[in-house]
PDB file of C-alpha atoms and ligand atoms in Angstrom:
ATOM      1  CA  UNK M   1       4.024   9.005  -5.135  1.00 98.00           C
ATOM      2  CA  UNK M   2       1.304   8.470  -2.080  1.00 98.00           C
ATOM      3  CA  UNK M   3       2.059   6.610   0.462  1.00 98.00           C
ATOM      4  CA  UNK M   4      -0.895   3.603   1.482  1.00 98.00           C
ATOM      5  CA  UNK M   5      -0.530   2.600   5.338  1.00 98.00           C
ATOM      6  CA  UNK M   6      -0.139  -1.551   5.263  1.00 98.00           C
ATOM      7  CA  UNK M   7      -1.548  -2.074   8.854  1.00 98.00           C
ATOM      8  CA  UNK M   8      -4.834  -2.201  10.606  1.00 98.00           C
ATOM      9  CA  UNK M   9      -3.456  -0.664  13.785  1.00 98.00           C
ATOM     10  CA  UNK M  10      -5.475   2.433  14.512  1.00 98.00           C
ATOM     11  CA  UNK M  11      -3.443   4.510  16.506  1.00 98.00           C
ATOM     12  CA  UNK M  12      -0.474   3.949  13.539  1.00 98.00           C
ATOM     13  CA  UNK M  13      -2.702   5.436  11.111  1.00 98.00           C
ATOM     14  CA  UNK M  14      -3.566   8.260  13.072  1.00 98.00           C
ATOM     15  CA  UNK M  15      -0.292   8.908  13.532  1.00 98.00           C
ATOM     16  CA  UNK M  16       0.445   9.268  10.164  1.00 98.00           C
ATOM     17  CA  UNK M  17      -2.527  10.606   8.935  1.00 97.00           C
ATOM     18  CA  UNK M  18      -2.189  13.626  10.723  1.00 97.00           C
ATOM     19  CA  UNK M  19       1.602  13.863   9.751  1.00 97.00           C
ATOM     20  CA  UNK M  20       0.364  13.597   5.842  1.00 96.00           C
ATOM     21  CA  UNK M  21       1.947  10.299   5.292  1.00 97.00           C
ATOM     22  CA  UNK M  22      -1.379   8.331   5.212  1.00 98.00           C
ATOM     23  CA  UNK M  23      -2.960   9.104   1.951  1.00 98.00           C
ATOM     24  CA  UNK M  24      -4.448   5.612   1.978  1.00 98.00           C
ATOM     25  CA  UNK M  25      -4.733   2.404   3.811  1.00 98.00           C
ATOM     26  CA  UNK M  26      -3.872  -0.922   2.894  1.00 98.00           C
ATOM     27  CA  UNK M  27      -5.170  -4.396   5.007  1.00 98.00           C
ATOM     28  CA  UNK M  28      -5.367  -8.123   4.642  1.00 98.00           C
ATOM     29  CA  UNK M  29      -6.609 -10.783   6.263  1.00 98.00           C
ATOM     30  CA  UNK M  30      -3.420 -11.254   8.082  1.00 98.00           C
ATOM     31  CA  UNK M  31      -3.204  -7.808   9.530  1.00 98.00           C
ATOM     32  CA  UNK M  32      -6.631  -7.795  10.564  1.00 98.00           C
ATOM     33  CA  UNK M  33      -5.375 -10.824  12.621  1.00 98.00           C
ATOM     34  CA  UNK M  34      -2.604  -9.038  13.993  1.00 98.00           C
ATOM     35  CA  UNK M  35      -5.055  -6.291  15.111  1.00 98.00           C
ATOM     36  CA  UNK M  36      -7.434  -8.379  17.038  1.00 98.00           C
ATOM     37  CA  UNK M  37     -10.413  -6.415  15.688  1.00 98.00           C
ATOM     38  CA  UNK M  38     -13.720  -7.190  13.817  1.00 98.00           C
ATOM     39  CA  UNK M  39     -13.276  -6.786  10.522  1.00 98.00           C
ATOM     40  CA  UNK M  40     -15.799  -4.418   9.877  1.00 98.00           C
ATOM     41  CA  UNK M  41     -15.833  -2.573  12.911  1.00 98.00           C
ATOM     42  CA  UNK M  42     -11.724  -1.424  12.133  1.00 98.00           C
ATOM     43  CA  UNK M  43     -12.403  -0.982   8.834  1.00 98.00           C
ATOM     44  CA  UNK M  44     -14.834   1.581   9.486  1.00 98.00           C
ATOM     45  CA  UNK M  45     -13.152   3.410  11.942  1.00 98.00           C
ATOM     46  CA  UNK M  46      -9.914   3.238   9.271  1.00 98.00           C
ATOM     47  CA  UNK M  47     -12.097   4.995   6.772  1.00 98.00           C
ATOM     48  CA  UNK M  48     -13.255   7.715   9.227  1.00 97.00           C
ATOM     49  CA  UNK M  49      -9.459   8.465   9.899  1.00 98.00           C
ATOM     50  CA  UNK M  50      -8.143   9.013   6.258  1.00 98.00           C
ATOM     51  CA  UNK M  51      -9.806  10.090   3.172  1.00 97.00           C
ATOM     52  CA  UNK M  52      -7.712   8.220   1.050  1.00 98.00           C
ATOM     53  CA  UNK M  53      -8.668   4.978  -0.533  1.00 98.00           C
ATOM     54  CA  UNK M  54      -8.625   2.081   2.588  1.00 98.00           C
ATOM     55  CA  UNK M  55      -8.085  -1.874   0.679  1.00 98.00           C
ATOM     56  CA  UNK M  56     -10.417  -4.461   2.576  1.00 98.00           C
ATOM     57  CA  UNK M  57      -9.793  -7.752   1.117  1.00 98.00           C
ATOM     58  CA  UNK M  58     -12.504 -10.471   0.410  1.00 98.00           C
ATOM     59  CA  UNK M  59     -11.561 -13.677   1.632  1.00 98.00           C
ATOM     60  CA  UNK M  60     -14.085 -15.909  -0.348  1.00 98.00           C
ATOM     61  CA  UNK M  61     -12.641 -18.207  -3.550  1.00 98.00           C
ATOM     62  CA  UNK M  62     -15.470 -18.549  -6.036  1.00 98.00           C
ATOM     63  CA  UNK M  63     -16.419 -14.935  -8.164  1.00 98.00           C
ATOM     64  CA  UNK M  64     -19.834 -15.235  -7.274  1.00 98.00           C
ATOM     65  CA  UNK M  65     -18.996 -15.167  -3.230  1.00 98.00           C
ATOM     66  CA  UNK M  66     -15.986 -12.449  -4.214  1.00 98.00           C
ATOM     67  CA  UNK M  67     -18.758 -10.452  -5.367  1.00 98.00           C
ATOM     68  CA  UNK M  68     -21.466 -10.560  -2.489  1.00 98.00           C
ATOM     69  CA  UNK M  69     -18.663 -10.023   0.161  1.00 98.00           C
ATOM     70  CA  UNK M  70     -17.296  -6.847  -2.147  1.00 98.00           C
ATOM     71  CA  UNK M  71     -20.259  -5.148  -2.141  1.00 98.00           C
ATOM     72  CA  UNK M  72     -20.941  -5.921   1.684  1.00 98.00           C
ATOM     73  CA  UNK M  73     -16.773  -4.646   2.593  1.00 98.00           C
ATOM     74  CA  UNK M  74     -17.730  -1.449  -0.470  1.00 98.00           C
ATOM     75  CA  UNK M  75     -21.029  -0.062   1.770  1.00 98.00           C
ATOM     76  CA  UNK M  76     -18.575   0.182   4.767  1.00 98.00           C
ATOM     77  CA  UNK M  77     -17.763   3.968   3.257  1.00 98.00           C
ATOM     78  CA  UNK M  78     -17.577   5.598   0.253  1.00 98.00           C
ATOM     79  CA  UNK M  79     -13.356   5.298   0.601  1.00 98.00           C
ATOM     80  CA  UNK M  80     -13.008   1.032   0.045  1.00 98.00           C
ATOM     81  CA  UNK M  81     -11.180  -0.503  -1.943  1.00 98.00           C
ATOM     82  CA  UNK M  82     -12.241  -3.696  -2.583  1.00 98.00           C
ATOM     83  CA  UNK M  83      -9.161  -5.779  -2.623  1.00 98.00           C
ATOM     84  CA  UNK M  84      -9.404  -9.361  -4.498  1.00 98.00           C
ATOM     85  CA  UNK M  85      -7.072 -11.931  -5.180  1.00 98.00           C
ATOM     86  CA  UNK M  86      -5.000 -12.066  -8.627  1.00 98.00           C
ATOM     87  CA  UNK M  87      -7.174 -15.151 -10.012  1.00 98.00           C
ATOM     88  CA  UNK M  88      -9.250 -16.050 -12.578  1.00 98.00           C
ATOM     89  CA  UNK M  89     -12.478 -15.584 -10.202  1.00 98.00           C
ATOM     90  CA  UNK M  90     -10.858 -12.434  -8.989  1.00 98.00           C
ATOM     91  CA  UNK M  91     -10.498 -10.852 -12.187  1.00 98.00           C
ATOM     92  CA  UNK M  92     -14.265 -11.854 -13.133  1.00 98.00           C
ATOM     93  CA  UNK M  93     -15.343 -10.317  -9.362  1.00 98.00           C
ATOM     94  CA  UNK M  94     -13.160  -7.240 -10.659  1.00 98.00           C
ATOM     95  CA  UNK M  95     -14.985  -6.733 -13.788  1.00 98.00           C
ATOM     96  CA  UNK M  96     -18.611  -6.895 -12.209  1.00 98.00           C
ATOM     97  CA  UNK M  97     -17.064  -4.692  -8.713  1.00 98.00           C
ATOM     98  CA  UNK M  98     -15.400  -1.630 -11.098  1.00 98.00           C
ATOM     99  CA  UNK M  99     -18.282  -1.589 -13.152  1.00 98.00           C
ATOM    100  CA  UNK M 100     -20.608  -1.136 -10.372  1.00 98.00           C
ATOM    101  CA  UNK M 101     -18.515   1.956  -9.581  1.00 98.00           C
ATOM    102  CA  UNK M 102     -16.394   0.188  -6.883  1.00 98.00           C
ATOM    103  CA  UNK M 103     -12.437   0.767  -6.447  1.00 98.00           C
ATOM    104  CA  UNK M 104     -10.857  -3.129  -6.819  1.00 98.00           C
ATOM    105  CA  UNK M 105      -7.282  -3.329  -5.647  1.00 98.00           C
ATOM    106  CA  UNK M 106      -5.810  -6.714  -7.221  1.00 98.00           C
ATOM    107  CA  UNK M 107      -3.880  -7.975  -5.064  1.00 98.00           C
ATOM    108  CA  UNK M 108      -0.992 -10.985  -4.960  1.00 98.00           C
ATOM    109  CA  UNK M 109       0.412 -10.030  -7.913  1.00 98.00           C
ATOM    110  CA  UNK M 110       3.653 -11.377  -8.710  1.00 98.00           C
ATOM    111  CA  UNK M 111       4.005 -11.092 -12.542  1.00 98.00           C
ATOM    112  CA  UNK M 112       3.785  -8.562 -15.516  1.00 98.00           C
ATOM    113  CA  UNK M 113       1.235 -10.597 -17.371  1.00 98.00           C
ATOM    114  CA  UNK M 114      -0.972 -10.854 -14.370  1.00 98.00           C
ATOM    115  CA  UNK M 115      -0.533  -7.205 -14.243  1.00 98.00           C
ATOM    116  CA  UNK M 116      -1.740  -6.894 -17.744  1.00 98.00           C
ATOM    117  CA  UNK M 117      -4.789  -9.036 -16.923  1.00 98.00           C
ATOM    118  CA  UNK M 118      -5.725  -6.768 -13.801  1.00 98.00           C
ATOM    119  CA  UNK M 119      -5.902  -3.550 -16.071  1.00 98.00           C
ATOM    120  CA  UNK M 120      -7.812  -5.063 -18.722  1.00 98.00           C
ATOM    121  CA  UNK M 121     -10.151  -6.131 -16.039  1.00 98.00           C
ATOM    122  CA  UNK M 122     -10.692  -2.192 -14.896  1.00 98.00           C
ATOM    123  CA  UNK M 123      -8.595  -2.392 -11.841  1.00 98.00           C
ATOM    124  CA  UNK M 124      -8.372   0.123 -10.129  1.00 98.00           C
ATOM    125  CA  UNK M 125      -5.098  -0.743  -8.153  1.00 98.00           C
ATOM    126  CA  UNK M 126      -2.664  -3.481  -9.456  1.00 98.00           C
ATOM    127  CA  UNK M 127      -0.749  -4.595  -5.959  1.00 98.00           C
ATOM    128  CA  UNK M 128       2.818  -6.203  -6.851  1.00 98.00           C
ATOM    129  CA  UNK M 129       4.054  -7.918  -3.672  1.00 98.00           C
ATOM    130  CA  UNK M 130       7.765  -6.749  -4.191  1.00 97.00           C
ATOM    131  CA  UNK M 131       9.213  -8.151  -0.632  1.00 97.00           C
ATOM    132  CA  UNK M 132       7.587 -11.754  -1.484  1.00 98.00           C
ATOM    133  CA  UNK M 133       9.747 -12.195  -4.662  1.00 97.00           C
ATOM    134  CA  UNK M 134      12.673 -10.790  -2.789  1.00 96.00           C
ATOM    135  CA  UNK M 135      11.822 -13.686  -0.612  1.00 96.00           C
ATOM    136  CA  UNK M 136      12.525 -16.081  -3.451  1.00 97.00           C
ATOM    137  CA  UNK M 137      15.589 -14.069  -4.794  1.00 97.00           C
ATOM    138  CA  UNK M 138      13.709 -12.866  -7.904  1.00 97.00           C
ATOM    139  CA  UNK M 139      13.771  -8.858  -8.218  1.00 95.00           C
ATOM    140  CA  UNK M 140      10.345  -7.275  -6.991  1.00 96.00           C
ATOM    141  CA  UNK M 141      11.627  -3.966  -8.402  1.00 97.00           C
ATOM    142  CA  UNK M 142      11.949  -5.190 -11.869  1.00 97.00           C
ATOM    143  CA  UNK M 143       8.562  -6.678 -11.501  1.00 98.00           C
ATOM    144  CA  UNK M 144       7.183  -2.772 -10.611  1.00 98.00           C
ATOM    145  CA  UNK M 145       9.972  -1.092 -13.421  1.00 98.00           C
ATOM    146  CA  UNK M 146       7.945  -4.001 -15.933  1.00 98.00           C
ATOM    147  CA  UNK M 147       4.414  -3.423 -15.052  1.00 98.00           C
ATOM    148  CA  UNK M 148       5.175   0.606 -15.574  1.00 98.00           C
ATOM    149  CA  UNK M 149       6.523   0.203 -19.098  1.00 98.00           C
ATOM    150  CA  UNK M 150       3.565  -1.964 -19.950  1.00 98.00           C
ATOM    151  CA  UNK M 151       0.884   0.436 -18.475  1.00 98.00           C
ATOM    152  CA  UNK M 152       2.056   3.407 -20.036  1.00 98.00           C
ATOM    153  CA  UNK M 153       2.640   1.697 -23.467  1.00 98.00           C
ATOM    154  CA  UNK M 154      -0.766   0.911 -23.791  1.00 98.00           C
ATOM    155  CA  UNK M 155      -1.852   3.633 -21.469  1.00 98.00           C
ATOM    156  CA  UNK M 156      -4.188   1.382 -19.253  1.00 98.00           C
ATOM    157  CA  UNK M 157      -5.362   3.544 -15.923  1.00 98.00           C
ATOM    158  CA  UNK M 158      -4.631   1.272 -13.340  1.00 98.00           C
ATOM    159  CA  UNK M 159      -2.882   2.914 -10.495  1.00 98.00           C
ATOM    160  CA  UNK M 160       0.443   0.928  -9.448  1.00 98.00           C
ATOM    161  CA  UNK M 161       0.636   0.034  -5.466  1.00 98.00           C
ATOM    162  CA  UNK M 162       3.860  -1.401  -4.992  1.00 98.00           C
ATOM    163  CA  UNK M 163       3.282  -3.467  -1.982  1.00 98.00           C
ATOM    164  CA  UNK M 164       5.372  -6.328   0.420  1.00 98.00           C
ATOM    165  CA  UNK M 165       7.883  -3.260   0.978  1.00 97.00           C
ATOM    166  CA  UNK M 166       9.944  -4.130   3.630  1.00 95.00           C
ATOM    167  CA  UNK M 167      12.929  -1.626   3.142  1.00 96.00           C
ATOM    168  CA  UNK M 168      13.219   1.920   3.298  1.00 97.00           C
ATOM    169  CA  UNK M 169      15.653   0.920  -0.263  1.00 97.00           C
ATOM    170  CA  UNK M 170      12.458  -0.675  -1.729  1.00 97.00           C
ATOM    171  CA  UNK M 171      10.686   2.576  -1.320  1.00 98.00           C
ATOM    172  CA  UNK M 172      13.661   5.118  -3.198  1.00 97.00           C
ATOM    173  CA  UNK M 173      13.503   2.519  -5.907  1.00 98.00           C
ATOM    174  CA  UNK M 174       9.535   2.198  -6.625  1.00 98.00           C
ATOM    175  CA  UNK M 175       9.474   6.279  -6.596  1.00 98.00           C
ATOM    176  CA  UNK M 176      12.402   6.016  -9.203  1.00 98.00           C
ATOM    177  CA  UNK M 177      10.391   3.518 -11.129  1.00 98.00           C
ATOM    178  CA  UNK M 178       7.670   6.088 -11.345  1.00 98.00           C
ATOM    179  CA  UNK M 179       5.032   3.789  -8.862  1.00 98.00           C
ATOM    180  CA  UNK M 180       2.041   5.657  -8.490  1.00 98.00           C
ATOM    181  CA  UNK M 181       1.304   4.587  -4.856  1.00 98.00           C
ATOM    182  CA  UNK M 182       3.468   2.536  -2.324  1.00 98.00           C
ATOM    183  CA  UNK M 183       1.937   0.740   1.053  1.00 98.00           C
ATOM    184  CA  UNK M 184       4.620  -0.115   3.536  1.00 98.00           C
ATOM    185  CA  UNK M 185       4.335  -1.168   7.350  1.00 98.00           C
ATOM    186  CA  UNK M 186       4.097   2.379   9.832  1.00 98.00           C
ATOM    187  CA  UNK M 187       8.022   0.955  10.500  1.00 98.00           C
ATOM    188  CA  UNK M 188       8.980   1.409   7.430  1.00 98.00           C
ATOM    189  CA  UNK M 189       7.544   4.806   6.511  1.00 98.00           C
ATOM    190  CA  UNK M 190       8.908   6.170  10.177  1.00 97.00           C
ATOM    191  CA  UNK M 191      12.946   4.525   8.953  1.00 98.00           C
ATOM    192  CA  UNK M 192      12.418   6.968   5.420  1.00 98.00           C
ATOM    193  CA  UNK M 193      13.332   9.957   8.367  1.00 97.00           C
ATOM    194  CA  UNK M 194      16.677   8.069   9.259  1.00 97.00           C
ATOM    195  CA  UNK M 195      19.809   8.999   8.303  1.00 97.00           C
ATOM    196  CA  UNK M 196      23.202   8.088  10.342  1.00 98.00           C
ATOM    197  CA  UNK M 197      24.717  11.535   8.806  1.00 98.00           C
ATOM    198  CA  UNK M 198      21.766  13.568  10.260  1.00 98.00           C
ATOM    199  CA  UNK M 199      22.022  11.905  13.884  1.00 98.00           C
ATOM    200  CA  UNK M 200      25.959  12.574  13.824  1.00 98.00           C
ATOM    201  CA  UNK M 201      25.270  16.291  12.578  1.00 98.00           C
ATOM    202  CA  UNK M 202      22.615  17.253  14.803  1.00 98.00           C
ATOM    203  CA  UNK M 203      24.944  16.028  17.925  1.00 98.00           C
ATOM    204  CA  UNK M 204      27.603  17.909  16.435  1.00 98.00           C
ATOM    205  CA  UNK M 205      25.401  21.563  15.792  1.00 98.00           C
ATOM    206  CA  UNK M 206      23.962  20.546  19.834  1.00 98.00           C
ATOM    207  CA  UNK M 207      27.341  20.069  21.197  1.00 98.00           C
ATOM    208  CA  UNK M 208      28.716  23.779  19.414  1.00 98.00           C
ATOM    209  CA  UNK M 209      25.292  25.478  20.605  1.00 98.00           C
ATOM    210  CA  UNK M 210      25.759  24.300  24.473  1.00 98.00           C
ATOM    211  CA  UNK M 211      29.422  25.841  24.230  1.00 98.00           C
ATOM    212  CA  UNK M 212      27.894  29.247  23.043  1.00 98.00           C
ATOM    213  CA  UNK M 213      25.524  29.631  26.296  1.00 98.00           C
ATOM    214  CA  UNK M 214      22.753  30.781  24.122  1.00 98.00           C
ATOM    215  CA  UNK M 215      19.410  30.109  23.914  1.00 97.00           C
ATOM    216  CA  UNK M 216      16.465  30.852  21.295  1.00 98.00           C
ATOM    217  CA  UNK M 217      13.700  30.882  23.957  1.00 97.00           C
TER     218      UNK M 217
HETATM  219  C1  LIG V   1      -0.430  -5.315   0.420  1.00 93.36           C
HETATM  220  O1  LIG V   1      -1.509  -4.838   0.189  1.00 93.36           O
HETATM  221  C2  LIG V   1      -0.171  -6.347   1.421  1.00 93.36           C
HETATM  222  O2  LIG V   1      -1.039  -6.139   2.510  1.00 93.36           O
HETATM  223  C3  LIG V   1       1.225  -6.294   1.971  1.00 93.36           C
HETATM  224  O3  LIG V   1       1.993  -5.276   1.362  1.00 93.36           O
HETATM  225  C4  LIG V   1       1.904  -7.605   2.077  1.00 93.36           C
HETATM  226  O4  LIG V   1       3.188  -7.416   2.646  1.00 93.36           O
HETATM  227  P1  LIG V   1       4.043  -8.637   3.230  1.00 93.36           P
HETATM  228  O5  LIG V   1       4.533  -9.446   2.071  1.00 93.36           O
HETATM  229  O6  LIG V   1       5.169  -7.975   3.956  1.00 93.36           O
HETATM  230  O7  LIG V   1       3.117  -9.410   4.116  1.00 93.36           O
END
């Protein structure tokens, strides 16, 4: 499974980037608030960290606009992913974007059948907010186990990006699922490494060493 970035912070991705963990980026227009940048100007310098596919995400309504401000976010760098919202207008934008050779992530998806619209429409990515339906005690995870049976039944391309992951749980499970990608806040990726049994153990193996009056180096 790779593992998207869902921030616009620079220094986080660089972080992970150079760990391996960044084999893509995801943004929005709410983390592009959260960053304080320009829009452009971090997007750019996103794409010149990883080569991995980096979402930028139109912000206009109407299929026509969705279009025009694709193809401006698209000549950023080879790498975008235009990302457009799960409506009707977004799926027509999607059509016209993929077949001008673009990557379209569809984003804001929150059922199977507006999965099964995204991959007829050539989506690239289908993004299913898992987190946000958690949020309304409905089961994101079913949403993603769903979307996979559909996909491969019918053997539609679309690359699943399980997104709104907000627990190092939600991340074991969409892997289990068979997701093909997963974007999750820098936090969350950093928490996979955490595990109460290897803090206690490593204490334990530092404690024994110390009494041996050893050292390696
Ligand atoms: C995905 O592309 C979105 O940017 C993101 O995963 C949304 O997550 P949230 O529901 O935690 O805001």
């Amino acid at each position: 499974m790779q593992f998207f970035v869902d921030t616009a912070d620079v220094a986080a991705i660089r972080e992970l980037a150079e760990l391996g963990m960044a084999d893509g980026v995801t943004t929005n227009p709410s983390l592009i608030l959260k960053s304080g940048r320009d829009i452009l100007e971090v997007t750019r310098e996103i794409c010149g960290i990883v080569e991995g596919p980096v979402s930028a995400e139109v912000v206009a309504t109407e299929a026509a606009a969705m279009i025009a401000e694709g193809r401006k976010l698209a000549a950023i760098a080879p790498n975008i992913a235009v990302k457009l919202p799960l409506t009707w207008d977004g799926l027509k934008a999607c059509r016209v974007l993929t077949s001008e050779g673009h990557m379209v992530n569809v984003t804001l998806c929150f059922s199977a059948n507006q999965a099964l619209l995204a991959a007829k429409a050539g989506a690239t990515f289908i993004s299913p907010f898992i987190g946000r339906l958690d949020d309304i005690n409905l089961d994101g995870v079913d949403l993603i186990a769903d979307i996979r049976t559909i996909y491969d039944n019918y053997g539609f391309k679309t690359r699943i990006l399980a997104a709104s992951i907000r627990t190092v749980n939600h991340v074991a499970e969409v892997a289990k699922i068979g997701a093909d990608v997963m974007t999750a806040p820098p936090e969350v990726i950093r928490k996979l490494a955490q595990h109460p049994l290897t803090d206690a153990g490593l204490a334990t193996f530092l404690k024994d060493w110390a009494r041996t009056g050893q050292k390696i180096l």
